[in-house]
Amino acid sequence: QSLTEKPVKGMLTGPYTVMDWSFNEFYDNRRDCAIALAHEIRKEVDALVAAGCRIIQIDEPAISVRPEEVELAIEAMRICTEGVEAYFVTHICYGAFEHIYPKILELPVHNLDLELSNSELDLLPLLVQSPPDKDVSFGLVDVHSHELEELSTVKERIGRAIEVLPADRLWFDPDCGLKTRTLEEAQKKLEVVVAAVKETREARGE
């Protein structure tokens, strides 16, 4: 944080996902493995806080794969975040959300970062049915597509988001990471997100 006046966000992969995407040849079961990893990742969280990070994102893209293990993911995340003075975000990739929502609202984080545009905003009815008690990072552009979204399309998605969630609890971003896009594609997708948010704020007098 000493290198910039802008807020620094630390990024980590969560213990449940590390466990699920690893070959376990040591622990007797998946829970023991996830909990052990959680205690190690907590050390990384503490190091980020010591380095000045006040926003920490702990991604759990695997959480929707096995709905029966959501409780384990919540337990492991709690080890990573409990008692830490930071704003926590978790990113969850698209999947069978109808099987894990609203249970994932119990994740001990402040912000759920969701992929919405890849699936044509089909998660919105779930958010309407069980409004989240957290901030929501709302994916506005599909990172799995080479096609650049029109500004009007992104603004329409923002409008639909504001219809169902409080504007002051919405963060806007791409669906997921942009590593599968070219540098030019990634820049243009980020630019259209920023432009759409700015024009929406201006139109709302904010």
JSON list of C-alpha atoms in Angstrom, two decimals:
[
{"chain": "A", "resi": 1, "resn": "GLN", "atom": "CA", "xyz": [0.00, 0.00, 0.00]},
{"chain": "A", "resi": 2, "resn": "SER", "atom": "CA", "xyz": [2.93, 2.33, 0.54]},
{"chain": "A", "resi": 3, "resn": "LEU", "atom": "CA", "xyz": [3.53, 2.34, -3.23]},
{"chain": "A", "resi": 4, "resn": "THR", "atom": "CA", "xyz": [0.22, 3.96, -4.18]},
{"chain": "A", "resi": 5, "resn": "GLU", "atom": "CA", "xyz": [-2.48, 6.27, -2.86]},
{"chain": "A", "resi": 6, "resn": "LYS", "atom": "CA", "xyz": [-5.15, 4.09, -4.49]},
{"chain": "A", "resi": 7, "resn": "PRO", "atom": "CA", "xyz": [-6.59, 1.22, -2.43]},
{"chain": "A", "resi": 8, "resn": "VAL", "atom": "CA", "xyz": [-4.83, -2.09, -2.95]},
{"chain": "A", "resi": 9, "resn": "LYS", "atom": "CA", "xyz": [-6.85, -5.29, -3.26]},
{"chain": "A", "resi": 10, "resn": "GLY", "atom": "CA", "xyz": [-5.23, -8.61, -2.45]},
{"chain": "A", "resi": 11, "resn": "MET", "atom": "CA", "xyz": [-6.26, -11.71, -4.39]},
{"chain": "A", "resi": 12, "resn": "LEU", "atom": "CA", "xyz": [-6.23, -15.31, -3.17]},
{"chain": "A", "resi": 13, "resn": "THR", "atom": "CA", "xyz": [-7.77, -18.62, -4.16]},
{"chain": "A", "resi": 14, "resn": "GLY", "atom": "CA", "xyz": [-9.98, -19.98, -1.41]},
{"chain": "A", "resi": 15, "resn": "PRO", "atom": "CA", "xyz": [-9.32, -23.16, 0.58]},
{"chain": "A", "resi": 16, "resn": "TYR", "atom": "CA", "xyz": [-12.29, -25.08, -0.73]},
{"chain": "A", "resi": 17, "resn": "THR", "atom": "CA", "xyz": [-11.28, -24.55, -4.36]},
{"chain": "A", "resi": 18, "resn": "VAL", "atom": "CA", "xyz": [-7.61, -25.33, -3.71]},
{"chain": "A", "resi": 19, "resn": "MET", "atom": "CA", "xyz": [-8.74, -28.56, -2.04]},
{"chain": "A", "resi": 20, "resn": "ASP", "atom": "CA", "xyz": [-11.19, -29.47, -4.80]},
{"chain": "A", "resi": 21, "resn": "TRP", "atom": "CA", "xyz": [-8.68, -28.84, -7.58]},
{"chain": "A", "resi": 22, "resn": "SER", "atom": "CA", "xyz": [-5.82, -30.71, -5.89]},
{"chain": "A", "resi": 23, "resn": "PHE", "atom": "CA", "xyz": [-4.85, -34.36, -5.69]},
{"chain": "A", "resi": 24, "resn": "ASN", "atom": "CA", "xyz": [-5.08, -35.27, -2.01]},
{"chain": "A", "resi": 25, "resn": "GLU", "atom": "CA", "xyz": [-2.61, -38.01, -1.13]},
{"chain": "A", "resi": 26, "resn": "PHE", "atom": "CA", "xyz": [-2.21, -37.10, 2.54]},
{"chain": "A", "resi": 27, "resn": "TYR", "atom": "CA", "xyz": [-5.44, -36.22, 4.34]},
{"chain": "A", "resi": 28, "resn": "ASP", "atom": "CA", "xyz": [-8.04, -38.84, 5.25]},
{"chain": "A", "resi": 29, "resn": "ASN", "atom": "CA", "xyz": [-10.94, -36.85, 3.81]},
{"chain": "A", "resi": 30, "resn": "ARG", "atom": "CA", "xyz": [-11.84, -33.69, 1.92]},
{"chain": "A", "resi": 31, "resn": "ARG", "atom": "CA", "xyz": [-12.85, -31.75, 5.02]},
{"chain": "A", "resi": 32, "resn": "ASP", "atom": "CA", "xyz": [-9.52, -32.27, 6.78]},
{"chain": "A", "resi": 33, "resn": "CYS", "atom": "CA", "xyz": [-7.73, -31.13, 3.64]},
{"chain": "A", "resi": 34, "resn": "ALA", "atom": "CA", "xyz": [-9.87, -28.00, 3.21]},
{"chain": "A", "resi": 35, "resn": "ILE", "atom": "CA", "xyz": [-9.52, -26.96, 6.85]},
{"chain": "A", "resi": 36, "resn": "ALA", "atom": "CA", "xyz": [-5.75, -27.44, 6.83]},
{"chain": "A", "resi": 37, "resn": "LEU", "atom": "CA", "xyz": [-5.52, -25.31, 3.68]},
{"chain": "A", "resi": 38, "resn": "ALA", "atom": "CA", "xyz": [-7.75, -22.67, 5.27]},
{"chain": "A", "resi": 39, "resn": "HIS", "atom": "CA", "xyz": [-5.30, -22.22, 8.16]},
{"chain": "A", "resi": 40, "resn": "GLU", "atom": "CA", "xyz": [-2.43, -21.76, 5.68]},
{"chain": "A", "resi": 41, "resn": "ILE", "atom": "CA", "xyz": [-4.40, -19.32, 3.51]},
{"chain": "A", "resi": 42, "resn": "ARG", "atom": "CA", "xyz": [-5.26, -17.36, 6.66]},
{"chain": "A", "resi": 43, "resn": "LYS", "atom": "CA", "xyz": [-1.53, -16.69, 6.99]},
{"chain": "A", "resi": 44, "resn": "GLU", "atom": "CA", "xyz": [-1.62, -15.16, 3.51]},
{"chain": "A", "resi": 45, "resn": "VAL", "atom": "CA", "xyz": [-4.62, -13.02, 4.52]},
{"chain": "A", "resi": 46, "resn": "ASP", "atom": "CA", "xyz": [-2.78, -11.77, 7.60]},
{"chain": "A", "resi": 47, "resn": "ALA", "atom": "CA", "xyz": [0.28, -10.97, 5.46]},
{"chain": "A", "resi": 48, "resn": "LEU", "atom": "CA", "xyz": [-1.84, -8.96, 3.02]},
{"chain": "A", "resi": 49, "resn": "VAL", "atom": "CA", "xyz": [-3.36, -6.97, 5.86]},
{"chain": "A", "resi": 50, "resn": "ALA", "atom": "CA", "xyz": [0.10, -6.33, 7.28]},
{"chain": "A", "resi": 51, "resn": "ALA", "atom": "CA", "xyz": [1.13, -5.03, 3.83]},
{"chain": "A", "resi": 52, "resn": "GLY", "atom": "CA", "xyz": [-1.73, -2.53, 3.93]},
{"chain": "A", "resi": 53, "resn": "CYS", "atom": "CA", "xyz": [-4.49, -4.32, 2.00]},
{"chain": "A", "resi": 54, "resn": "ARG", "atom": "CA", "xyz": [-7.95, -3.39, 3.20]},
{"chain": "A", "resi": 55, "resn": "ILE", "atom": "CA", "xyz": [-9.80, -5.19, 0.40]},
{"chain": "A", "resi": 56, "resn": "ILE", "atom": "CA", "xyz": [-9.12, -8.91, 0.02]},
{"chain": "A", "resi": 57, "resn": "GLN", "atom": "CA", "xyz": [-10.75, -11.14, -2.56]},
{"chain": "A", "resi": 58, "resn": "ILE", "atom": "CA", "xyz": [-10.80, -14.87, -1.85]},
{"chain": "A", "resi": 59, "resn": "ASP", "atom": "CA", "xyz": [-12.09, -16.67, -4.92]},
{"chain": "A", "resi": 60, "resn": "GLU", "atom": "CA", "xyz": [-14.10, -19.89, -4.64]},
{"chain": "A", "resi": 61, "resn": "PRO", "atom": "CA", "xyz": [-14.92, -20.85, -8.23]},
{"chain": "A", "resi": 62, "resn": "ALA", "atom": "CA", "xyz": [-15.45, -24.50, -7.29]},
{"chain": "A", "resi": 63, "resn": "ILE", "atom": "CA", "xyz": [-18.16, -23.88, -4.72]},
{"chain": "A", "resi": 64, "resn": "SER", "atom": "CA", "xyz": [-21.07, -24.60, -7.07]},
{"chain": "A", "resi": 65, "resn": "VAL", "atom": "CA", "xyz": [-19.73, -28.00, -8.16]},
{"chain": "A", "resi": 66, "resn": "ARG", "atom": "CA", "xyz": [-20.80, -29.96, -5.08]},
{"chain": "A", "resi": 67, "resn": "PRO", "atom": "CA", "xyz": [-23.79, -28.30, -3.39]},
{"chain": "A", "resi": 68, "resn": "GLU", "atom": "CA", "xyz": [-23.64, -30.83, -0.58]},
{"chain": "A", "resi": 69, "resn": "GLU", "atom": "CA", "xyz": [-20.30, -29.33, 0.51]},
{"chain": "A", "resi": 70, "resn": "VAL", "atom": "CA", "xyz": [-21.35, -25.69, 0.76]},
{"chain": "A", "resi": 71, "resn": "GLU", "atom": "CA", "xyz": [-21.21, -25.89, 4.56]},
{"chain": "A", "resi": 72, "resn": "LEU", "atom": "CA", "xyz": [-17.59, -26.97, 4.31]},
{"chain": "A", "resi": 73, "resn": "ALA", "atom": "CA", "xyz": [-16.76, -24.03, 2.05]},
{"chain": "A", "resi": 74, "resn": "ILE", "atom": "CA", "xyz": [-18.40, -21.66, 4.54]},
{"chain": "A", "resi": 75, "resn": "GLU", "atom": "CA", "xyz": [-16.50, -23.19, 7.46]},
{"chain": "A", "resi": 76, "resn": "ALA", "atom": "CA", "xyz": [-13.18, -22.94, 5.63]},
{"chain": "A", "resi": 77, "resn": "MET", "atom": "CA", "xyz": [-13.83, -19.34, 4.57]},
{"chain": "A", "resi": 78, "resn": "ARG", "atom": "CA", "xyz": [-14.61, -18.38, 8.16]},
{"chain": "A", "resi": 79, "resn": "ILE", "atom": "CA", "xyz": [-11.13, -19.50, 9.20]},
{"chain": "A", "resi": 80, "resn": "CYS", "atom": "CA", "xyz": [-9.69, -17.17, 6.54]},
{"chain": "A", "resi": 81, "resn": "THR", "atom": "CA", "xyz": [-11.73, -14.08, 7.41]},
{"chain": "A", "resi": 82, "resn": "GLU", "atom": "CA", "xyz": [-12.87, -14.18, 11.03]},
{"chain": "A", "resi": 83, "resn": "GLY", "atom": "CA", "xyz": [-11.51, -11.34, 13.15]},
{"chain": "A", "resi": 84, "resn": "VAL", "atom": "CA", "xyz": [-9.68, -9.68, 10.24]},
{"chain": "A", "resi": 85, "resn": "GLU", "atom": "CA", "xyz": [-10.12, -5.94, 9.73]},
{"chain": "A", "resi": 86, "resn": "ALA", "atom": "CA", "xyz": [-10.61, -5.95, 5.97]},
{"chain": "A", "resi": 87, "resn": "TYR", "atom": "CA", "xyz": [-13.38, -5.85, 3.38]},
{"chain": "A", "resi": 88, "resn": "PHE", "atom": "CA", "xyz": [-13.73, -9.34, 1.92]},
{"chain": "A", "resi": 89, "resn": "VAL", "atom": "CA", "xyz": [-14.95, -10.27, -1.56]},
{"chain": "A", "resi": 90, "resn": "THR", "atom": "CA", "xyz": [-15.45, -13.76, -2.93]},
{"chain": "A", "resi": 91, "resn": "HIS", "atom": "CA", "xyz": [-15.85, -14.57, -6.61]},
{"chain": "A", "resi": 92, "resn": "ILE", "atom": "CA", "xyz": [-18.01, -17.55, -7.56]},
{"chain": "A", "resi": 93, "resn": "CYS", "atom": "CA", "xyz": [-18.08, -18.77, -11.14]},
{"chain": "A", "resi": 94, "resn": "TYR", "atom": "CA", "xyz": [-21.32, -19.57, -12.93]},
{"chain": "A", "resi": 95, "resn": "GLY", "atom": "CA", "xyz": [-22.85, -22.96, -12.20]},
{"chain": "A", "resi": 96, "resn": "ALA", "atom": "CA", "xyz": [-25.89, -24.56, -10.59]},
{"chain": "A", "resi": 97, "resn": "PHE", "atom": "CA", "xyz": [-26.67, -21.54, -8.43]},
{"chain": "A", "resi": 98, "resn": "GLU", "atom": "CA", "xyz": [-30.21, -22.71, -7.80]},
{"chain": "A", "resi": 99, "resn": "HIS", "atom": "CA", "xyz": [-28.67, -25.46, -5.63]},
{"chain": "A", "resi": 100, "resn": "ILE", "atom": "CA", "xyz": [-26.40, -23.22, -3.54]},
{"chain": "A", "resi": 101, "resn": "TYR", "atom": "CA", "xyz": [-28.37, -19.98, -3.31]},
{"chain": "A", "resi": 102, "resn": "PRO", "atom": "CA", "xyz": [-29.30, -18.47, -0.87]},
{"chain": "A", "resi": 103, "resn": "LYS", "atom": "CA", "xyz": [-27.05, -20.73, 1.22]},
{"chain": "A", "resi": 104, "resn": "ILE", "atom": "CA", "xyz": [-23.94, -18.95, -0.06]},
{"chain": "A", "resi": 105, "resn": "LEU", "atom": "CA", "xyz": [-25.15, -15.78, 1.62]},
{"chain": "A", "resi": 106, "resn": "GLU", "atom": "CA", "xyz": [-23.77, -17.38, 4.79]},
{"chain": "A", "resi": 107, "resn": "LEU", "atom": "CA", "xyz": [-20.23, -17.04, 3.45]},
{"chain": "A", "resi": 108, "resn": "PRO", "atom": "CA", "xyz": [-18.42, -14.71, 5.89]},
{"chain": "A", "resi": 109, "resn": "VAL", "atom": "CA", "xyz": [-17.59, -12.03, 3.33]},
{"chain": "A", "resi": 110, "resn": "HIS", "atom": "CA", "xyz": [-18.92, -8.56, 2.56]},
{"chain": "A", "resi": 111, "resn": "ASN", "atom": "CA", "xyz": [-19.30, -8.90, -1.21]},
{"chain": "A", "resi": 112, "resn": "LEU", "atom": "CA", "xyz": [-20.37, -11.66, -3.60]},
{"chain": "A", "resi": 113, "resn": "ASP", "atom": "CA", "xyz": [-18.76, -11.32, -7.03]},
{"chain": "A", "resi": 114, "resn": "LEU", "atom": "CA", "xyz": [-21.03, -13.09, -9.53]},
{"chain": "A", "resi": 115, "resn": "GLU", "atom": "CA", "xyz": [-20.88, -13.92, -13.21]},
{"chain": "A", "resi": 116, "resn": "LEU", "atom": "CA", "xyz": [-24.17, -12.70, -14.65]},
{"chain": "A", "resi": 117, "resn": "SER", "atom": "CA", "xyz": [-23.71, -11.68, -18.26]},
{"chain": "A", "resi": 118, "resn": "ASN", "atom": "CA", "xyz": [-22.47, -15.02, -19.62]},
{"chain": "A", "resi": 119, "resn": "SER", "atom": "CA", "xyz": [-25.85, -16.51, -18.69]},
{"chain": "A", "resi": 120, "resn": "GLU", "atom": "CA", "xyz": [-27.92, -13.52, -19.85]},
{"chain": "A", "resi": 121, "resn": "LEU", "atom": "CA", "xyz": [-28.61, -12.38, -16.27]},
{"chain": "A", "resi": 122, "resn": "ASP", "atom": "CA", "xyz": [-30.54, -15.56, -15.47]},
{"chain": "A", "resi": 123, "resn": "LEU", "atom": "CA", "xyz": [-29.45, -15.30, -11.81]},
{"chain": "A", "resi": 124, "resn": "LEU", "atom": "CA", "xyz": [-31.54, -12.18, -11.27]},
{"chain": "A", "resi": 125, "resn": "PRO", "atom": "CA", "xyz": [-34.74, -14.08, -10.32]},
{"chain": "A", "resi": 126, "resn": "LEU", "atom": "CA", "xyz": [-32.82, -15.82, -7.53]},
{"chain": "A", "resi": 127, "resn": "LEU", "atom": "CA", "xyz": [-31.58, -12.47, -6.23]},
{"chain": "A", "resi": 128, "resn": "VAL", "atom": "CA", "xyz": [-35.12, -11.12, -6.33]},
{"chain": "A", "resi": 129, "resn": "GLN", "atom": "CA", "xyz": [-36.50, -14.14, -4.51]},
{"chain": "A", "resi": 130, "resn": "SER", "atom": "CA", "xyz": [-33.87, -13.97, -1.77]},
{"chain": "A", "resi": 131, "resn": "PRO", "atom": "CA", "xyz": [-32.31, -10.50, -1.74]},
{"chain": "A", "resi": 132, "resn": "PRO", "atom": "CA", "xyz": [-28.65, -10.64, -0.71]},
{"chain": "A", "resi": 133, "resn": "ASP", "atom": "CA", "xyz": [-27.66, -8.98, 2.54]},
{"chain": "A", "resi": 134, "resn": "LYS", "atom": "CA", "xyz": [-24.23, -8.23, 1.07]},
{"chain": "A", "resi": 135, "resn": "ASP", "atom": "CA", "xyz": [-22.76, -6.04, -1.61]},
{"chain": "A", "resi": 136, "resn": "VAL", "atom": "CA", "xyz": [-22.78, -7.63, -5.05]},
{"chain": "A", "resi": 137, "resn": "SER", "atom": "CA", "xyz": [-20.11, -7.33, -7.72]},
{"chain": "A", "resi": 138, "resn": "PHE", "atom": "CA", "xyz": [-22.19, -7.63, -10.87]},
{"chain": "A", "resi": 139, "resn": "GLY", "atom": "CA", "xyz": [-20.52, -9.02, -13.99]},
{"chain": "A", "resi": 140, "resn": "LEU", "atom": "CA", "xyz": [-21.36, -6.79, -16.96]},
{"chain": "A", "resi": 141, "resn": "VAL", "atom": "CA", "xyz": [-19.34, -8.32, -19.81]},
{"chain": "A", "resi": 142, "resn": "ASP", "atom": "CA", "xyz": [-18.81, -11.92, -20.88]},
{"chain": "A", "resi": 143, "resn": "VAL", "atom": "CA", "xyz": [-15.12, -12.77, -20.55]},
{"chain": "A", "resi": 144, "resn": "HIS", "atom": "CA", "xyz": [-15.63, -16.05, -22.44]},
{"chain": "A", "resi": 145, "resn": "SER", "atom": "CA", "xyz": [-16.54, -14.24, -25.65]},
{"chain": "A", "resi": 146, "resn": "HIS", "atom": "CA", "xyz": [-14.28, -12.39, -28.10]},
{"chain": "A", "resi": 147, "resn": "GLU", "atom": "CA", "xyz": [-17.23, -10.16, -29.00]},
{"chain": "A", "resi": 148, "resn": "LEU", "atom": "CA", "xyz": [-17.18, -6.68, -27.47]},
{"chain": "A", "resi": 149, "resn": "GLU", "atom": "CA", "xyz": [-20.48, -5.71, -25.93]},
{"chain": "A", "resi": 150, "resn": "GLU", "atom": "CA", "xyz": [-22.23, -2.56, -27.14]},
{"chain": "A", "resi": 151, "resn": "LEU", "atom": "CA", "xyz": [-22.30, 0.32, -24.69]},
{"chain": "A", "resi": 152, "resn": "SER", "atom": "CA", "xyz": [-26.10, 0.28, -24.79]},
{"chain": "A", "resi": 153, "resn": "THR", "atom": "CA", "xyz": [-26.14, -3.41, -23.85]},
{"chain": "A", "resi": 154, "resn": "VAL", "atom": "CA", "xyz": [-23.93, -2.87, -20.82]},
{"chain": "A", "resi": 155, "resn": "LYS", "atom": "CA", "xyz": [-25.99, 0.12, -19.71]},
{"chain": "A", "resi": 156, "resn": "GLU", "atom": "CA", "xyz": [-29.14, -1.98, -20.00]},
{"chain": "A", "resi": 157, "resn": "ARG", "atom": "CA", "xyz": [-27.58, -4.61, -17.74]},
{"chain": "A", "resi": 158, "resn": "ILE", "atom": "CA", "xyz": [-26.74, -1.93, -15.19]},
{"chain": "A", "resi": 159, "resn": "GLY", "atom": "CA", "xyz": [-30.35, -0.76, -15.34]},
{"chain": "A", "resi": 160, "resn": "ARG", "atom": "CA", "xyz": [-31.64, -4.24, -14.70]},
{"chain": "A", "resi": 161, "resn": "ALA", "atom": "CA", "xyz": [-29.25, -4.64, -11.79]},
{"chain": "A", "resi": 162, "resn": "ILE", "atom": "CA", "xyz": [-30.44, -1.41, -10.19]},
{"chain": "A", "resi": 163, "resn": "GLU", "atom": "CA", "xyz": [-34.04, -2.55, -10.55]},
{"chain": "A", "resi": 164, "resn": "VAL", "atom": "CA", "xyz": [-33.48, -5.47, -8.19]},
{"chain": "A", "resi": 165, "resn": "LEU", "atom": "CA", "xyz": [-30.55, -4.41, -5.97]},
{"chain": "A", "resi": 166, "resn": "PRO", "atom": "CA", "xyz": [-29.75, -1.15, -4.15]},
{"chain": "A", "resi": 167, "resn": "ALA", "atom": "CA", "xyz": [-27.44, 0.96, -6.31]},
{"chain": "A", "resi": 168, "resn": "ASP", "atom": "CA", "xyz": [-25.17, 1.79, -3.36]},
{"chain": "A", "resi": 169, "resn": "ARG", "atom": "CA", "xyz": [-24.46, -1.92, -2.83]},
{"chain": "A", "resi": 170, "resn": "LEU", "atom": "CA", "xyz": [-23.55, -2.70, -6.43]},
{"chain": "A", "resi": 171, "resn": "TRP", "atom": "CA", "xyz": [-20.01, -3.00, -7.75]},
{"chain": "A", "resi": 172, "resn": "PHE", "atom": "CA", "xyz": [-19.62, -3.46, -11.51]},
{"chain": "A", "resi": 173, "resn": "ASP", "atom": "CA", "xyz": [-16.92, -5.52, -13.18]},
{"chain": "A", "resi": 174, "resn": "PRO", "atom": "CA", "xyz": [-16.34, -8.16, -15.87]},
{"chain": "A", "resi": 175, "resn": "ASP", "atom": "CA", "xyz": [-17.89, -11.58, -15.25]},
{"chain": "A", "resi": 176, "resn": "CYS", "atom": "CA", "xyz": [-14.55, -13.13, -14.35]},
{"chain": "A", "resi": 177, "resn": "GLY", "atom": "CA", "xyz": [-10.86, -12.79, -15.14]},
{"chain": "A", "resi": 178, "resn": "LEU", "atom": "CA", "xyz": [-9.82, -11.67, -18.63]},
{"chain": "A", "resi": 179, "resn": "LYS", "atom": "CA", "xyz": [-6.88, -14.03, -19.06]},
{"chain": "A", "resi": 180, "resn": "THR", "atom": "CA", "xyz": [-8.45, -15.80, -22.07]},
{"chain": "A", "resi": 181, "resn": "ARG", "atom": "CA", "xyz": [-8.83, -12.54, -23.97]},
{"chain": "A", "resi": 182, "resn": "THR", "atom": "CA", "xyz": [-6.17, -10.65, -25.90]},
{"chain": "A", "resi": 183, "resn": "LEU", "atom": "CA", "xyz": [-4.76, -7.49, -24.33]},
{"chain": "A", "resi": 184, "resn": "GLU", "atom": "CA", "xyz": [-6.79, -5.36, -26.76]},
{"chain": "A", "resi": 185, "resn": "GLU", "atom": "CA", "xyz": [-10.00, -7.28, -26.04]},
{"chain": "A", "resi": 186, "resn": "ALA", "atom": "CA", "xyz": [-9.45, -7.05, -22.29]},
{"chain": "A", "resi": 187, "resn": "GLN", "atom": "CA", "xyz": [-8.85, -3.30, -22.43]},
{"chain": "A", "resi": 188, "resn": "LYS", "atom": "CA", "xyz": [-11.92, -2.66, -24.57]},
{"chain": "A", "resi": 189, "resn": "LYS", "atom": "CA", "xyz": [-14.15, -4.74, -22.30]},
{"chain": "A", "resi": 190, "resn": "LEU", "atom": "CA", "xyz": [-12.93, -2.85, -19.26]},
{"chain": "A", "resi": 191, "resn": "GLU", "atom": "CA", "xyz": [-13.39, 0.47, -21.07]},
{"chain": "A", "resi": 192, "resn": "VAL", "atom": "CA", "xyz": [-17.01, -0.28, -21.96]},
{"chain": "A", "resi": 193, "resn": "VAL", "atom": "CA", "xyz": [-17.75, -1.23, -18.33]},
{"chain": "A", "resi": 194, "resn": "VAL", "atom": "CA", "xyz": [-16.28, 2.05, -17.06]},
{"chain": "A", "resi": 195, "resn": "ALA", "atom": "CA", "xyz": [-18.05, 4.12, -19.74]},
{"chain": "A", "resi": 196, "resn": "ALA", "atom": "CA", "xyz": [-21.41, 2.49, -19.02]},
{"chain": "A", "resi": 197, "resn": "VAL", "atom": "CA", "xyz": [-21.11, 3.08, -15.28]},
{"chain": "A", "resi": 198, "resn": "LYS", "atom": "CA", "xyz": [-20.08, 6.73, -15.79]},
{"chain": "A", "resi": 199, "resn": "GLU", "atom": "CA", "xyz": [-22.98, 7.44, -18.14]},
{"chain": "A", "resi": 200, "resn": "THR", "atom": "CA", "xyz": [-25.44, 5.72, -15.80]},
{"chain": "A", "resi": 201, "resn": "ARG", "atom": "CA", "xyz": [-24.23, 7.79, -12.86]},
{"chain": "A", "resi": 202, "resn": "GLU", "atom": "CA", "xyz": [-24.52, 10.99, -14.86]},
{"chain": "A", "resi": 203, "resn": "ALA", "atom": "CA", "xyz": [-28.05, 10.08, -15.94]},
{"chain": "A", "resi": 204, "resn": "ARG", "atom": "CA", "xyz": [-28.97, 9.43, -12.30]},
{"chain": "A", "resi": 205, "resn": "GLY", "atom": "CA", "xyz": [-27.40, 12.70, -11.17]},
{"chain": "A", "resi": 206, "resn": "GLU", "atom": "CA", "xyz": [-24.80, 10.97, -9.05]}
]
